[in-house]
PDB file of C-alpha atoms in Angstrom:
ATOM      1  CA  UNK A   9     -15.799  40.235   7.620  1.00 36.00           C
ATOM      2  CA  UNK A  10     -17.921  37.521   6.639  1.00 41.00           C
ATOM      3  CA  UNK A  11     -21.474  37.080   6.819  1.00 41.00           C
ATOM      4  CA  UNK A  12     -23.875  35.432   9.255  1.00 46.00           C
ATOM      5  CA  UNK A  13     -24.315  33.213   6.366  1.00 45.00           C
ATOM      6  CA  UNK A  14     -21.559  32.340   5.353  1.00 46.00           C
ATOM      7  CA  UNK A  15     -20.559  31.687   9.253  1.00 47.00           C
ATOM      8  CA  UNK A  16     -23.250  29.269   9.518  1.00 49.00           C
ATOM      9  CA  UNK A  17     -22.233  27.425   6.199  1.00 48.00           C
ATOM     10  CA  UNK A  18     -18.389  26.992   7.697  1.00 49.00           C
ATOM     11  CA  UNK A  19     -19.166  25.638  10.799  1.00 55.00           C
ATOM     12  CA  UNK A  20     -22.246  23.098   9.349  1.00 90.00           C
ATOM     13  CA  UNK A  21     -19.455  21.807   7.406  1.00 95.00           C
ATOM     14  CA  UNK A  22     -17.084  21.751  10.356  1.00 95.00           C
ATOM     15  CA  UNK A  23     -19.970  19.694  12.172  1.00 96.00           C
ATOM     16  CA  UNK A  24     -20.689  17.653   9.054  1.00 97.00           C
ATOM     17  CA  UNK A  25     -17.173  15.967   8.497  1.00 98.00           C
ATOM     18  CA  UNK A  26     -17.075  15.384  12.341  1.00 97.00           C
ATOM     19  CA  UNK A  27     -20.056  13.785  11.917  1.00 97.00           C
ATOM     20  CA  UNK A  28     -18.578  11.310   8.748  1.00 98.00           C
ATOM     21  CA  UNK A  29     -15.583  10.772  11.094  1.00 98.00           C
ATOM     22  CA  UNK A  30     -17.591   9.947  14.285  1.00 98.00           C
ATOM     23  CA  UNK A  31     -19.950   7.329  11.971  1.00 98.00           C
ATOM     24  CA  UNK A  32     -17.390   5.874  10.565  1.00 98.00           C
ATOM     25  CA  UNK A  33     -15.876   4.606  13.931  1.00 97.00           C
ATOM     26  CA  UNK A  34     -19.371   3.286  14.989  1.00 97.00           C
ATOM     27  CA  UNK A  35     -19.916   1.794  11.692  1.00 97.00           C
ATOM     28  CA  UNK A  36     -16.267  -0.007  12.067  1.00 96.00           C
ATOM     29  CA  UNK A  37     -17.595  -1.168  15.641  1.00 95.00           C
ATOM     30  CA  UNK A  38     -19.830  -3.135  13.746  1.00 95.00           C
ATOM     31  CA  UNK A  39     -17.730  -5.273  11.504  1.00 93.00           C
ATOM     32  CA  UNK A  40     -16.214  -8.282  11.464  1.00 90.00           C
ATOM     33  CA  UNK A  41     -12.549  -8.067  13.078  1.00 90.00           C
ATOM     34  CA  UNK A  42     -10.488 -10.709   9.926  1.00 90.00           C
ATOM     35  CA  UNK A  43      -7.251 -10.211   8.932  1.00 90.00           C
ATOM     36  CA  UNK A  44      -8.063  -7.773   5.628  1.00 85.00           C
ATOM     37  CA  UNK A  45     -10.580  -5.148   7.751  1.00 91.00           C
ATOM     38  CA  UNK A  46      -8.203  -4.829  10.061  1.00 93.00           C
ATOM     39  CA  UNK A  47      -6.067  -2.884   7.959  1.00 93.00           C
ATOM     40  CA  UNK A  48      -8.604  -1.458   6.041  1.00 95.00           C
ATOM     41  CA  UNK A  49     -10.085  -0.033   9.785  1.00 94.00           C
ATOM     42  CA  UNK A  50      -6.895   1.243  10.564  1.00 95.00           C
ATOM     43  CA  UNK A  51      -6.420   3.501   7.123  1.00 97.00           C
ATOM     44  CA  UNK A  52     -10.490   4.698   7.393  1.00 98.00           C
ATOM     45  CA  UNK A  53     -10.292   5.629  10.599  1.00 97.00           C
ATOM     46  CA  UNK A  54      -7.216   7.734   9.693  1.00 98.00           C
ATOM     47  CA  UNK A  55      -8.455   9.143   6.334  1.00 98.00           C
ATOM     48  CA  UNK A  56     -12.108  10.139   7.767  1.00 98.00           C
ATOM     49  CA  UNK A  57     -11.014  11.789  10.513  1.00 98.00           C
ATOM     50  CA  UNK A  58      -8.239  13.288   8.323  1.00 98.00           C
ATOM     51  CA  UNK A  59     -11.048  15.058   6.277  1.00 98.00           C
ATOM     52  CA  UNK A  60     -12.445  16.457   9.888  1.00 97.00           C
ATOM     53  CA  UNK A  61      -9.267  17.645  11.294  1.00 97.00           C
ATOM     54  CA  UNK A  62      -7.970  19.417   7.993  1.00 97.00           C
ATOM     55  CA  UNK A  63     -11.160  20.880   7.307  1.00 97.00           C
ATOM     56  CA  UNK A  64     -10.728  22.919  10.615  1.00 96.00           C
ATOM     57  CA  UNK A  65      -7.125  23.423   9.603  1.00 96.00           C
ATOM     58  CA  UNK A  66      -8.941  25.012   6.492  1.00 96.00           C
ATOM     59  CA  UNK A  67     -11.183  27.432   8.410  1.00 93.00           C
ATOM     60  CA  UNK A  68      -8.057  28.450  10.677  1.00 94.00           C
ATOM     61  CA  UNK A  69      -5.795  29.228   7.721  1.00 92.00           C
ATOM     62  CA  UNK A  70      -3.346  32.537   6.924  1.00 92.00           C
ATOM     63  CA  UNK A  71      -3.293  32.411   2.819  1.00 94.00           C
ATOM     64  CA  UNK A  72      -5.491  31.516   0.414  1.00 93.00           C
ATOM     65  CA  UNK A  73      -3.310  28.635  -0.617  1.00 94.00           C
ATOM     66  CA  UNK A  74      -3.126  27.234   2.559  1.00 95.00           C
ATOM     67  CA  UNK A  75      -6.559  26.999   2.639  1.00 96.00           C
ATOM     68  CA  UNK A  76      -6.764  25.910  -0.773  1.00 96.00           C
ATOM     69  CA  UNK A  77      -4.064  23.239   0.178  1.00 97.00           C
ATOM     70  CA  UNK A  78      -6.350  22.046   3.257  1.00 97.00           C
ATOM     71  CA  UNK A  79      -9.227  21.830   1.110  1.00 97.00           C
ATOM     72  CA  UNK A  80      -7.467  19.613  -1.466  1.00 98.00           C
ATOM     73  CA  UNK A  81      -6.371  17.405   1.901  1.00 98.00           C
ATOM     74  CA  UNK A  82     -10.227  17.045   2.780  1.00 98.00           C
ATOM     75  CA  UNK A  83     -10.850  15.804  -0.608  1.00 98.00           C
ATOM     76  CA  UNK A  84      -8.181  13.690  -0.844  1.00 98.00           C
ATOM     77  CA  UNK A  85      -8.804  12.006   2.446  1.00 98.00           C
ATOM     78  CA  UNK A  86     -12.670  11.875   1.516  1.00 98.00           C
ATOM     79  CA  UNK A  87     -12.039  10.008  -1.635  1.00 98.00           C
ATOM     80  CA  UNK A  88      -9.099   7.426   0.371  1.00 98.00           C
ATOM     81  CA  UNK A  89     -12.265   7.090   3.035  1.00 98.00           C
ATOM     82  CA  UNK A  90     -14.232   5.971   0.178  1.00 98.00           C
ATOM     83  CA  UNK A  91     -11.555   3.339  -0.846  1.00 98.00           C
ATOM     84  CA  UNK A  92     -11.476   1.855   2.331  1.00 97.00           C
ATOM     85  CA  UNK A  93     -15.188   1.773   2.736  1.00 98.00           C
ATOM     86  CA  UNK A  94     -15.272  -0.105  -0.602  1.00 96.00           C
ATOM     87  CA  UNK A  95     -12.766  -2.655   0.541  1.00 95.00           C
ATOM     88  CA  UNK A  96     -13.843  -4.121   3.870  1.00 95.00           C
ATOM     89  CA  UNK A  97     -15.457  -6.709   4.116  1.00 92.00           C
ATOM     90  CA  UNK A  98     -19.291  -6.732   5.321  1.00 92.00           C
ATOM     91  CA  UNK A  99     -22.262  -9.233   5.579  1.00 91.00           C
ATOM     92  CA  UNK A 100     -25.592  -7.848   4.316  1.00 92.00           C
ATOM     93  CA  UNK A 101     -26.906  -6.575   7.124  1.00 93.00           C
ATOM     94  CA  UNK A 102     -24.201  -3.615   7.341  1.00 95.00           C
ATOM     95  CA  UNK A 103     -24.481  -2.892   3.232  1.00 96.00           C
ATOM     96  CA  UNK A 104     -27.125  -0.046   3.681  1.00 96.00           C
ATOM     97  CA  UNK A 105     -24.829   1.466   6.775  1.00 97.00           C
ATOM     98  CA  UNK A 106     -22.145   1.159   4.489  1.00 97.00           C
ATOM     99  CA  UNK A 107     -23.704   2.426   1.047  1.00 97.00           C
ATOM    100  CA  UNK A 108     -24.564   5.867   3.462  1.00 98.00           C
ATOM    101  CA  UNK A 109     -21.567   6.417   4.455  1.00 98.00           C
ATOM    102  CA  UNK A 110     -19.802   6.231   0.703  1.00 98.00           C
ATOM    103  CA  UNK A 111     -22.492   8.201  -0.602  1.00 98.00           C
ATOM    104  CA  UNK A 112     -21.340  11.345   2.279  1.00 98.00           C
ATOM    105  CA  UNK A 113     -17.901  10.388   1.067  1.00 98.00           C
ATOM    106  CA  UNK A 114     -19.036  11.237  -2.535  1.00 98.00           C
ATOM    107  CA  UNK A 115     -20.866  14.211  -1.313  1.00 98.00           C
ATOM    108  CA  UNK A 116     -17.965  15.747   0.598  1.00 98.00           C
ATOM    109  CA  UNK A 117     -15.757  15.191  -2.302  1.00 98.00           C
ATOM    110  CA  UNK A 118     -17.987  17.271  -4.440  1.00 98.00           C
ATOM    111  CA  UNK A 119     -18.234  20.377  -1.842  1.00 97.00           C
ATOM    112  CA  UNK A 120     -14.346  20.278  -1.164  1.00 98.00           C
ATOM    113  CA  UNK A 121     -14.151  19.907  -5.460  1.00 97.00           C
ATOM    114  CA  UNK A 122     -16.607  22.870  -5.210  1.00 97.00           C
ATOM    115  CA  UNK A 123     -15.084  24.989  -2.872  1.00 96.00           C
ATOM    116  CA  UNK A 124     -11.604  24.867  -4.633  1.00 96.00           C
ATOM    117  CA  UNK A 125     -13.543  25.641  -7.905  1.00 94.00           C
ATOM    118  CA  UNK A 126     -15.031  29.201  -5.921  1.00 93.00           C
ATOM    119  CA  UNK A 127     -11.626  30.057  -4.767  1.00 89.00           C
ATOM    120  CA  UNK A 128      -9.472  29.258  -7.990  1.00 84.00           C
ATOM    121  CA  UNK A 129     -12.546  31.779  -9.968  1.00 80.00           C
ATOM    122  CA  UNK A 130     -11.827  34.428  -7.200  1.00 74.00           C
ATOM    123  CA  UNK A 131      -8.048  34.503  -7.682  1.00 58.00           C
TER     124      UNK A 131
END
């Protein structure tokens, strides 16, 4: 059984990706619809909310690999989100909107990078 703790910590996460997801779409709201972001929209709204919906897939898994496997799906999608972030195309006034939302990118990539760490050490 886990611990309040460690209950806490799961579902903060759980809120936290949902939360990168959800501010990515109103950041894309925001940009200018050419010909490149619109591609580039399409793949980051897939790959952010990717990170949200296998994250939960994480938390709801049977094995330790399939959680494992989630988790390296969250990171994955994390660093794509990043990518596409990176790639569209923004005037000034949406750089510091957009520098915030690569830096959670970053950060996520580092706790899913973490997490795998803990579990491959408790194997």
């Amino acid at each position: 059984m886990e611990s309040e703790s460690n209950i806490g910590k799961k579902f903060d996460l759980e809120d936290r990706t949902f939360d990168f997801a959800n501010n990515c779409k109103g950041f894309l709201k925001q940009i200018e619809k050419n010909i490149h972001n619109v591609e580039y929209y399409k793949q980051l709204i897939r790959s952010s909310g990717s990170v949200a919906a296998n994250f939960i897939e994480a938390n709801e898994s049977f094995s330790r690999n399939d959680f494992s496997h989630r988790v390296k799906i969250c990171r994955k999608e994390a660093k794509e989100s990043r990518l596409w972030l990176r790639l569209i195309d923004i005037n000034e006034q949406l750089a510091a909107s957009r520098d915030v939302l690569i830096q959670e990118a970053t950060e996520l990539m580092r706790i899913f990078g973490a997490i795998l760490e803990k579990t491959k050490n408790t194997n």
